[in-house]
CSV table of C-alpha atoms in Angstrom, one decimal:
chain,number,residue,atom,x,y,z
I,29,MET,CA,5.3,23.6,6.4
I,30,ILE,CA,5.9,19.7,6.9
I,31,ARG,CA,7.9,19.8,10.6
I,32,GLY,CA,11.0,17.6,10.1
I,33,LEU,CA,12.5,17.8,6.6
I,34,ASP,CA,15.7,18.0,5.6
I,35,GLU,CA,17.8,17.5,3.1
I,36,THR,CA,17.3,13.6,2.7
I,37,HIS,CA,14.4,14.4,1.7
I,38,ARG,CA,14.4,16.3,-1.6
I,39,ALA,CA,12.9,14.2,-4.2
I,40,ASP,CA,15.9,15.0,-6.5
I,41,LEU,CA,18.4,13.2,-4.7
I,42,ARG,CA,20.0,10.2,-6.9
I,43,SER,CA,21.5,6.7,-5.6
I,44,TRP,CA,24.9,5.6,-7.6
I,45,VAL,CA,22.7,2.5,-6.5
I,46,ALA,CA,21.0,1.6,-10.2
I,47,SER,CA,18.1,-0.5,-8.4
I,48,ALA,CA,17.2,2.6,-5.9
I,49,GLU,CA,16.2,5.1,-8.8
I,50,ARG,CA,13.5,2.3,-10.1
I,51,ALA,CA,10.0,3.8,-9.4
I,52,ASP,CA,8.6,1.1,-8.9
I,53,THR,CA,11.5,0.1,-5.6
I,54,ASP,CA,10.0,0.6,-2.0
I,55,PHE,CA,14.0,1.7,-1.1
I,56,PRO,CA,15.1,4.6,-2.9
I,57,ILE,CA,17.3,6.9,-1.2
I,58,GLN,CA,14.9,9.1,0.7
I,59,ASN,CA,13.9,5.8,2.7
I,60,LEU,CA,16.9,4.1,4.1
I,61,PRO,CA,15.2,1.7,6.7
I,62,LEU,CA,16.8,0.1,8.8
I,63,GLY,CA,17.4,-3.9,9.6
I,64,CYS,CA,19.7,-6.8,10.7
I,65,VAL,CA,20.8,-9.6,8.4
I,66,ARG,CA,22.8,-12.9,8.4
I,67,ALA,CA,25.7,-12.1,6.3
I,68,PRO,CA,27.3,-14.7,4.0
I,69,GLY,CA,29.4,-15.5,7.2
I,70,GLY,CA,26.8,-16.2,9.4
I,71,ALA,CA,27.6,-13.2,11.2
I,72,VAL,CA,24.3,-11.2,12.3
I,73,GLU,CA,24.6,-7.5,11.1
I,74,PRO,CA,22.8,-4.3,10.6
I,75,VAL,CA,22.4,-3.3,7.5
I,76,VAL,CA,20.3,-0.5,5.3
I,77,ALA,CA,17.9,-0.9,2.5
I,78,ILE,CA,18.6,0.5,-1.0
I,79,GLY,CA,17.0,-0.7,-4.2
I,80,ASP,CA,17.8,-5.0,-4.2
I,81,ALA,CA,20.3,-4.6,-2.1
I,82,VAL,CA,21.3,-4.0,1.4
I,83,LEU,CA,24.4,-1.8,2.6
I,84,HIS,CA,26.3,-3.0,5.9
I,85,LEU,CA,26.9,-0.1,8.0
I,86,LEU,CA,30.1,-1.5,9.6
I,87,ALA,CA,31.5,-2.6,7.1
I,88,ALA,CA,31.2,1.4,5.9
I,89,ARG,CA,32.6,2.5,9.1
I,90,ASP,CA,35.5,4.8,7.6
I,91,LEU,CA,33.1,6.5,5.5
I,92,LEU,CA,30.2,6.8,7.2
I,93,ARG,CA,32.2,8.4,10.2
I,94,PRO,CA,30.1,7.9,12.9
I,95,ASP,CA,30.5,9.7,16.0
I,96,GLY,CA,31.6,7.5,19.2
I,97,GLU,CA,28.2,7.2,20.9
I,98,LEU,CA,26.5,5.8,17.6
I,99,ALA,CA,30.1,3.4,16.5
I,100,SER,CA,29.5,2.3,20.0
I,101,ALA,CA,26.0,1.1,18.9
I,102,LEU,CA,26.5,-0.4,16.0
I,103,GLU,CA,29.2,-2.9,17.4
I,104,ALA,CA,27.0,-3.2,20.0
I,105,CYS,CA,23.7,-4.3,17.3
I,106,ARG,CA,26.1,-7.1,15.9
I,107,SER,CA,27.6,-8.0,18.7
I,108,VAL,CA,23.2,-8.7,20.3
I,109,GLY,CA,21.9,-9.3,16.9
I,110,ALA,CA,19.8,-6.5,16.5
I,111,LEU,CA,19.2,-2.9,16.5
I,112,ASN,CA,18.1,-2.1,20.5
I,113,PRO,CA,21.2,-0.6,20.8
I,114,LEU,CA,20.9,1.6,17.7
I,115,LEU,CA,17.0,2.7,18.4
I,116,ALA,CA,18.4,3.4,22.7
I,117,LEU,CA,20.1,6.4,21.4
I,118,GLY,CA,17.2,8.1,20.1
I,119,HIS,CA,15.9,10.3,16.9
I,120,GLY,CA,19.5,12.5,17.7
I,121,ALA,CA,21.0,9.6,16.3
I,122,MET,CA,19.1,8.5,14.1
I,123,ARG,CA,19.0,11.7,12.2
I,124,ARG,CA,22.6,11.6,12.6
I,125,LEU,CA,23.4,8.0,11.0
I,126,ARG,CA,20.4,8.8,8.3
I,127,ALA,CA,22.5,12.3,6.7
I,128,ALA,CA,26.0,10.5,7.0
I,129,THR,CA,23.9,7.1,5.1
I,130,SER,CA,22.5,9.7,2.6
I,131,ALA,CA,25.3,11.0,1.7
I,132,LEU,CA,27.1,8.0,1.2
I,133,LEU,CA,24.1,6.5,-1.3
I,134,ARG,CA,24.2,9.3,-3.1
I,135,ASP,CA,26.0,9.7,-7.1
I,136,ASP,CA,26.6,13.5,-6.3
I,137,THR,CA,28.8,13.5,-2.8
I,138,ARG,CA,32.6,12.9,-2.3
I,139,GLU,CA,31.8,10.5,0.0
I,140,GLY,CA,29.1,8.5,-2.4
I,141,ALA,CA,31.8,8.4,-5.1
I,142,HIS,CA,34.3,6.4,-2.3
I,143,ALA,CA,31.4,3.6,-1.8
I,144,ARG,CA,31.4,3.0,-5.3
I,145,ALA,CA,34.5,2.3,-5.9
I,146,ARG,CA,33.9,-0.1,-3.1
I,147,ALA,CA,30.1,-1.4,-3.8
I,148,SER,CA,31.8,-5.4,-4.2
I,149,THR,CA,32.4,-5.2,-0.1
I,150,LEU,CA,29.8,-2.5,0.8
I,151,LEU,CA,26.7,-3.7,-1.3
I,152,SER,CA,25.1,-7.5,-0.8
I,153,PRO,CA,21.5,-8.4,-3.2
I,154,MET,CA,19.1,-8.5,-0.3
I,155,THR,CA,18.1,-12.3,-1.8
I,156,GLU,CA,22.0,-13.1,-1.1
I,157,VAL,CA,21.5,-12.6,3.2
I,158,GLY,CA,18.7,-13.6,5.2
I,159,LEU,CA,16.2,-10.4,6.9
I,160,LEU,CA,15.7,-11.4,10.1
I,161,LEU,CA,13.4,-9.7,12.6
I,162,PRO,CA,15.3,-6.3,12.9
I,163,VAL,CA,14.8,-6.1,16.8
I,164,HIS,CA,14.9,-7.9,19.7
I,165,VAL,CA,11.4,-7.7,21.2
I,166,GLY,CA,11.1,-8.1,24.7
I,167,ASP,CA,7.7,-7.0,25.2
I,168,TYR,CA,4.5,-6.8,22.1
I,169,THR,CA,1.7,-5.1,22.9
I,170,ASP,CA,-1.2,-5.0,20.0
I,171,PHE,CA,-4.1,-2.6,20.3
I,172,TYR,CA,-7.6,-2.3,18.8
I,173,ALA,CA,-7.1,0.8,17.3
I,174,SER,CA,-9.5,1.4,13.9
I,175,ILE,CA,-13.1,1.6,14.4
I,176,ASP,CA,-14.0,0.7,11.3
I,177,HIS,CA,-12.3,-2.8,12.6
I,178,ALA,CA,-13.9,-2.5,16.2
I,179,THR,CA,-17.5,-1.5,14.5
I,180,ASN,CA,-17.5,-4.3,11.2
I,181,VAL,CA,-16.6,-7.2,14.3
I,182,GLY,CA,-18.8,-5.3,16.7
I,183,ARG,CA,-22.0,-5.8,14.3
I,184,MET,CA,-21.5,-9.4,14.1
I,185,PHE,CA,-22.2,-10.2,17.6
I,186,ARG,CA,-23.8,-6.8,18.8
I,187,PRO,CA,-25.6,-5.3,15.6
I,188,ASP,CA,-27.3,-2.9,17.4
I,189,ASN,CA,-24.6,-1.7,19.9
I,190,PRO,CA,-21.5,-2.8,18.0
I,191,LEU,CA,-19.1,-0.2,20.2
I,192,LEU,CA,-19.1,-1.1,23.8
I,193,PRO,CA,-18.8,1.8,26.1
I,194,ASN,CA,-15.3,2.5,26.4
I,195,TYR,CA,-13.8,2.5,22.8
I,196,LYS,CA,-14.4,6.1,21.9
I,197,TRP,CA,-12.4,6.7,25.5
I,198,VAL,CA,-9.9,4.9,25.8
I,199,PRO,CA,-7.3,2.9,23.6
I,200,ILE,CA,-7.9,-0.7,24.0
I,201,GLY,CA,-5.0,-3.5,24.1
I,202,TYR,CA,-3.7,-6.9,25.4
I,203,HIS,CA,-0.2,-8.1,26.2
I,204,GLY,CA,0.5,-10.3,22.9
I,205,ARG,CA,3.2,-13.4,23.3
I,206,ALA,CA,7.1,-11.7,22.4
I,207,SER,CA,8.2,-15.5,21.6
I,208,SER,CA,6.3,-16.8,19.2
I,209,ILE,CA,7.3,-12.9,16.6
I,210,VAL,CA,8.6,-14.2,14.0
I,211,PRO,CA,10.1,-13.0,10.7
I,212,SER,CA,8.5,-12.8,7.0
I,213,GLY,CA,9.1,-15.8,5.0
I,214,THR,CA,8.9,-17.8,8.1
I,215,THR,CA,6.2,-20.7,7.3
I,216,ILE,CA,2.9,-20.7,9.7
I,217,GLN,CA,1.7,-24.0,11.5
I,218,ARG,CA,-1.8,-23.6,11.8
I,219,PRO,CA,-2.4,-23.9,15.3
I,220,ALA,CA,-4.7,-26.4,17.2
I,221,GLY,CA,-7.0,-25.7,20.7
I,222,GLN,CA,-10.1,-25.9,22.0
I,223,THR,CA,-13.4,-25.3,20.2
I,224,ARG,CA,-17.1,-24.9,20.6
I,225,ASP,CA,-19.2,-24.9,17.2
I,226,ASP,CA,-22.0,-26.2,19.3
I,227,PRO,CA,-23.5,-24.6,22.6
I,228,ASN,CA,-25.4,-27.9,23.5
I,229,ALA,CA,-22.0,-30.1,22.9
I,230,ALA,CA,-18.6,-30.4,25.2
I,231,PRO,CA,-15.8,-28.6,23.3
I,232,ALA,CA,-13.4,-30.8,20.7
I,233,VAL,CA,-9.3,-30.0,20.4
I,234,GLY,CA,-8.1,-29.5,17.6
I,235,PRO,CA,-6.3,-27.7,14.0
I,236,SER,CA,-8.1,-24.6,13.8
I,237,ARG,CA,-11.2,-24.3,11.2
I,238,ARG,CA,-11.1,-20.7,10.7
I,239,LEU,CA,-7.4,-19.3,10.6
I,240,ASP,CA,-7.5,-15.3,9.7
I,241,TYR,CA,-4.5,-12.6,9.2
I,242,GLU,CA,-5.1,-9.3,10.6
I,243,LEU,CA,-3.2,-6.5,9.1
I,244,GLU,CA,-1.7,-4.6,11.0
I,245,VAL,CA,0.9,-1.6,11.2
I,246,GLY,CA,3.7,-2.0,14.3
I,247,ALA,CA,5.0,1.2,16.2
I,248,VAL,CA,9.0,-0.2,17.3
I,249,VAL,CA,9.7,1.4,20.8
I,250,GLY,CA,13.0,3.1,20.5
I,251,ARG,CA,14.3,5.1,23.9
I,252,GLY,CA,12.4,3.3,26.9
I,253,ASN,CA,11.3,5.3,30.5
I,254,ALA,CA,11.6,3.8,34.0
I,255,LEU,CA,9.2,1.9,35.8
I,256,GLY,CA,6.8,4.5,37.5
I,257,ALA,CA,7.5,7.5,34.7
I,258,PRO,CA,4.4,7.9,32.2
I,259,ILE,CA,5.3,9.5,28.9
I,260,PRO,CA,3.4,12.7,28.2
I,261,ILE,CA,1.7,12.8,24.9
I,262,GLY,CA,3.5,15.3,23.7
I,263,SER,CA,6.7,13.5,24.0
I,264,ALA,CA,5.4,10.3,22.9
I,265,GLU,CA,6.7,10.0,19.3
I,266,SER,CA,10.4,10.8,20.6
I,267,HIS,CA,10.1,7.3,22.0
I,268,VAL,CA,8.7,5.6,18.3
I,269,ALA,CA,11.7,4.7,16.4
I,270,GLY,CA,10.2,3.8,13.7
I,271,LEU,CA,7.0,1.9,12.0
I,272,CYS,CA,6.8,-1.5,10.2
I,273,LEU,CA,4.3,-3.9,9.2
I,274,VAL,CA,2.5,-6.9,11.2
I,275,ASN,CA,0.1,-10.0,10.2
I,276,ASP,CA,-1.4,-10.6,13.4
I,277,TRP,CA,-2.6,-14.3,13.0
I,278,SER,CA,-5.9,-15.4,14.4
I,279,ALA,CA,-7.4,-18.6,14.8
I,280,ARG,CA,-10.9,-16.9,14.7
I,281,ASP,CA,-13.0,-20.3,16.5
I,282,ILE,CA,-10.7,-21.0,19.6
I,283,GLN,CA,-11.0,-17.2,20.0
I,284,THR,CA,-14.6,-17.3,20.3
I,285,TRP,CA,-14.3,-20.4,23.0
I,286,GLU,CA,-11.8,-18.4,25.1
I,287,TYR,CA,-12.0,-15.1,24.9
I,288,GLN,CA,-14.2,-14.5,27.0
I,289,PRO,CA,-14.0,-13.4,30.5
I,290,LEU,CA,-10.1,-12.4,29.5
I,291,GLY,CA,-9.5,-11.9,26.3
I,292,PRO,CA,-7.0,-13.1,23.3
I,293,PHE,CA,-4.9,-16.4,24.4
I,294,LEU,CA,-4.1,-19.5,22.4
I,295,ALA,CA,-5.9,-17.7,19.3
I,296,LYS,CA,-3.1,-15.5,19.2
I,297,SER,CA,0.0,-16.7,20.3
I,298,PHE,CA,1.2,-19.3,18.4
I,299,ALA,CA,2.6,-16.4,15.4
I,300,THR,CA,2.7,-12.9,15.0
I,301,THR,CA,4.9,-12.0,11.5
I,302,MET,CA,6.7,-8.1,11.3
I,303,SER,CA,8.6,-7.1,8.2
I,304,PRO,CA,12.2,-6.6,8.2
I,305,TRP,CA,12.7,-3.2,7.6
I,306,LEU,CA,12.0,-0.6,10.6
I,307,VAL,CA,10.9,2.7,8.6
I,308,THR,CA,12.1,4.9,10.3
I,309,LEU,CA,9.8,8.4,11.7
I,310,GLU,CA,12.9,10.4,10.2
I,311,ALA,CA,11.9,8.7,6.6
I,312,LEU,CA,7.9,9.4,7.1
I,313,SER,CA,8.2,13.5,8.2
I,314,PRO,CA,6.5,14.0,4.4
I,315,PHE,CA,4.2,11.6,4.8
I,316,ARG,CA,2.6,13.2,8.3
I,317,THR,CA,-1.3,13.6,7.9
I,318,ALA,CA,-3.5,15.0,10.7
I,319,PRO,CA,-5.9,11.3,11.9
I,320,ALA,CA,-9.5,10.6,11.2
I,321,ALA,CA,-11.7,13.3,12.5
I,322,ARG,CA,-13.9,12.4,14.9
I,323,ALA,CA,-17.9,12.7,14.8
I,324,PRO,CA,-20.2,14.9,15.7
I,325,GLY,CA,-21.0,14.3,19.5
I,326,ASP,CA,-17.6,12.0,20.1
I,327,PRO,CA,-16.5,12.5,23.1
I,328,SER,CA,-12.6,14.2,23.0
I,329,PRO,CA,-9.9,12.3,24.4
I,330,LEU,CA,-8.8,13.1,27.5
I,331,GLY,CA,-6.8,15.2,29.1
I,332,TYR,CA,-3.7,12.9,28.8
I,333,LEU,CA,-4.0,12.0,25.4
I,334,ALA,CA,-5.3,15.0,23.7
I,335,ASP,CA,-2.2,16.9,22.3
I,336,ASP,CA,-2.8,19.5,19.2
I,337,GLU,CA,0.2,18.6,17.5
I,338,ASP,CA,-0.8,15.0,17.8
I,339,ALA,CA,-4.1,16.0,16.2
I,340,THR,CA,-3.0,17.9,13.3
I,341,ALA,CA,-0.3,15.3,12.4
I,342,GLY,CA,-0.3,12.6,13.9
I,343,SER,CA,-0.7,10.1,11.3
I,344,TRP,CA,0.8,9.5,7.5
I,345,GLU,CA,-0.9,8.7,4.4
I,346,LEU,CA,-0.1,5.3,4.2
I,347,GLU,CA,-1.6,2.6,2.2
I,348,LEU,CA,-1.8,-0.9,3.1
I,349,GLU,CA,-2.6,-3.7,0.5
I,350,VAL,CA,-3.1,-7.5,1.4
I,351,TRP,CA,-2.3,-10.0,-0.7
I,352,ILE,CA,-3.2,-14.2,-1.2
I,353,VAL,CA,-1.8,-16.5,-3.0
I,354,THR,CA,-3.5,-20.1,-3.1
I,355,GLN,CA,-1.9,-23.7,-4.3
I,356,ARG,CA,-3.4,-23.8,-6.9
I,357,MET,CA,-2.9,-20.1,-8.1
I,358,ARG,CA,0.9,-21.1,-7.1
I,359,ALA,CA,0.8,-24.2,-9.8
I,360,SER,CA,-0.8,-22.4,-12.5
I,361,GLY,CA,1.8,-19.4,-12.3
I,362,LEU,CA,-1.0,-17.0,-11.6
I,363,PRO,CA,0.0,-13.6,-9.9
I,364,ALA,CA,-1.1,-12.6,-5.9
I,365,PHE,CA,-4.8,-11.8,-5.8
I,366,ARG,CA,-5.2,-8.3,-3.7
I,367,VAL,CA,-7.7,-9.2,-0.9
I,368,SER,CA,-8.2,-5.8,0.6
I,369,ARG,CA,-6.6,-1.4,0.3
I,370,ALA,CA,-6.8,0.5,3.8
I,371,ARG,CA,-5.5,3.6,4.8
I,372,PHE,CA,-3.4,4.0,8.0
I,373,ASP,CA,-5.0,7.7,9.1
I,374,ARG,CA,-8.2,6.3,9.1
I,375,MET,CA,-7.5,4.9,12.2
I,376,TYR,CA,-9.1,6.2,15.9
I,377,TRP,CA,-6.6,6.1,17.9
I,378,THR,CA,-2.8,8.0,17.2
I,379,PHE,CA,0.7,5.8,18.0
I,380,ALA,CA,1.6,8.4,20.5
I,381,GLN,CA,-2.6,7.9,22.2
I,382,MET,CA,-1.5,4.5,22.2
I,383,VAL,CA,2.1,5.5,24.5
I,384,ALA,CA,1.2,7.9,26.3
I,385,HIS,CA,-1.9,5.4,27.3
I,386,HIS,CA,0.5,2.4,27.7
I,387,THR,CA,2.6,3.6,30.3
I,388,SER,CA,0.0,6.1,32.1
I,389,ASN,CA,-0.2,3.9,34.8
I,390,GLY,CA,3.7,4.1,35.1
I,391,CYS,CA,4.0,0.9,32.7
I,392,ASN,CA,7.7,0.9,31.2
I,393,LEU,CA,8.5,0.8,27.6
I,394,ARG,CA,11.8,-0.4,26.6
I,395,PRO,CA,13.8,-0.4,23.6
I,396,GLY,CA,12.3,-3.0,20.9
I,397,ASP,CA,9.4,-3.4,22.4
I,398,LEU,CA,6.4,-3.6,19.7
I,399,LEU,CA,3.2,-2.0,19.9
I,400,ALA,CA,1.1,-3.4,16.8
I,401,SER,CA,-2.3,-0.8,15.7
I,402,GLY,CA,-5.1,-3.7,15.6
I,403,THR,CA,-6.3,-4.2,12.3
I,404,VAL,CA,-6.5,-1.5,9.7
I,405,SER,CA,-10.0,-1.3,8.1
I,406,GLY,CA,-12.1,1.3,6.2
I,407,PRO,CA,-16.0,0.6,5.5
I,408,GLY,CA,-16.2,-0.9,2.6
I,409,ALA,CA,-16.1,-4.3,1.8
I,410,GLU,CA,-12.7,-3.8,-0.2
I,411,SER,CA,-10.8,-2.6,2.8
I,412,ARG,CA,-11.6,-4.6,5.3
I,413,GLY,CA,-8.1,-6.1,7.3
I,414,SER,CA,-8.9,-10.1,7.5
I,415,LEU,CA,-11.2,-12.5,6.4
I,416,LEU,CA,-13.4,-12.5,9.6
I,417,GLU,CA,-14.1,-8.8,7.9
I,418,ARG,CA,-13.7,-9.6,4.1
I,419,THR,CA,-15.9,-12.5,4.0
I,420,TRP,CA,-18.4,-11.5,7.0
I,421,ARG,CA,-18.0,-14.6,9.3
I,422,GLY,CA,-17.4,-16.6,6.7
I,423,THR,CA,-21.1,-16.2,5.0
I,424,GLU,CA,-19.9,-13.9,2.1
I,425,PRO,CA,-17.1,-16.0,0.3
I,426,LEU,CA,-14.1,-13.9,-1.1
I,427,ALA,CA,-13.8,-15.8,-5.1
I,428,LEU,CA,-10.8,-16.2,-6.0
I,429,PRO,CA,-9.5,-16.3,-9.9
I,430,THR,CA,-8.8,-20.3,-10.1
I,431,GLY,CA,-12.9,-20.0,-9.1
I,432,GLU,CA,-12.1,-21.1,-5.8
I,433,THR,CA,-13.3,-19.1,-2.5
I,434,ARG,CA,-12.3,-18.4,0.9
I,435,ARG,CA,-13.8,-17.9,4.1
I,436,PHE,CA,-11.0,-18.2,6.1
I,437,LEU,CA,-7.0,-19.3,5.0
I,438,GLU,CA,-6.5,-22.7,4.5
I,439,ASP,CA,-3.0,-25.2,3.9
I,440,GLY,CA,-0.7,-23.7,1.6
I,441,ASP,CA,-2.2,-19.9,1.3
I,442,GLU,CA,0.5,-17.6,1.3
I,443,VAL,CA,-0.5,-13.9,2.3
I,444,VAL,CA,1.1,-11.0,2.0
I,445,MET,CA,1.6,-7.3,3.4
I,446,ARG,CA,2.4,-4.4,1.7
I,447,GLY,CA,2.7,-0.6,2.5
I,448,VAL,CA,3.6,2.8,0.7
I,449,CYS,CA,4.0,6.1,1.8
I,450,GLU,CA,3.6,8.7,-1.6
I,451,ARG,CA,2.4,12.7,-1.8
I,452,ALA,CA,3.1,14.9,-4.4
I,453,GLY,CA,6.2,16.7,-4.2
I,454,PHE,CA,8.3,13.6,-2.7
I,455,ARG,CA,9.6,10.2,-3.7
I,456,ARG,CA,7.4,7.0,-2.7
I,457,ILE,CA,8.7,4.6,-0.2
I,458,GLY,CA,7.7,1.5,0.3
I,459,PHE,CA,7.7,-1.1,3.7
I,460,GLY,CA,8.8,-3.6,1.8
I,461,GLU,CA,6.6,-7.5,1.9
I,462,CYS,CA,5.3,-9.1,5.4
I,463,ARG,CA,4.6,-12.7,4.1
I,464,GLY,CA,3.7,-16.4,5.4
I,465,ILE,CA,2.6,-18.7,4.3
I,466,VAL,CA,-0.4,-21.7,6.1
I,467,SER,CA,1.5,-25.6,6.8
I,468,ALA,CA,-0.8,-28.0,7.6
I,469,GLY,CA,1.6,-28.6,10.9
């Protein structure tokens, strides 16, 4: 029995929005991800994605009939230009909004009939609105939760001992830069910084020559916690509103020189791309699965990181892909080239464990905070979630359909990340795209 299922997950539900019925859509009526857009009049509004359109939640208030708490939160979302007030209400409110939105978009309900008659005022084509960051990110933490990624990177530098002694005991993370989180589609300027290739020479300052991407999943905090009040792992997911895609752009040459002794700094803080759609935990209920089993001999999680339910259903059947389009490919009319495909359920640490660990010292999380998973990788070459791994630190160049090769990203390269959840008996749902193109700056 999959927990959290209700009427909104039924595979036979149909929407009166025609594009939501296409087999390849990321946004059928069973998904209903939340976002914020800049409407044609210039206002920032909370919306739901449906097919290739957006439903304006405030325009549909009289049909949704939200209770006072939800109505106030939706108004506040417009005032602050982000979903933070809505997410702060927690999962009860999110479920109520989801149920009402599902009824409004169905083709067999009275609410749906009324909404269809007003489609021109309730819906906008997704291409005609500006997709924004869904939340104001006050704080951003990046984890290192893929043991495959940690092992791959470790083997490059410590082939005899790739994993550091703490990896299997504690979810490793660092605090990132929230001010440089940008929405999908934003151009990424190639960063400059100090690098040193020759250990016998002085460092040089200039543009990064080893610019990379990192394929990640982000968890957005809904309800926060008070300073000094750790979140127990058993209730950790009640503080997560939903998931998105994240590209943690990384300048590997700057990182190599600066990371000791305190870790990532300028090599990461220049830009992080976040997808525009928040896929709620409610929408993800049908795709629950157990995280990867720990290898024989691995330590069991310490008590504050151990939970039976998390061990059996703390992950999702989420497949992730990275695609690249070079300037030459665009000029030749060639489609994007898939670089890698990885599964999220191979991660060593779950988001519940990350939340529990993050707050175990009393650290307070706030609505809209972003917790990224770290690079999602697998054991094989085609499941590696960064070029550092995919080209094995540049020693195995990636061959592209144009005859070009890539060790790291070049100017004009566009990186596109996608994610989908599929399971027999349920409608496939997706995350949309997380994309960015590299500029010389």
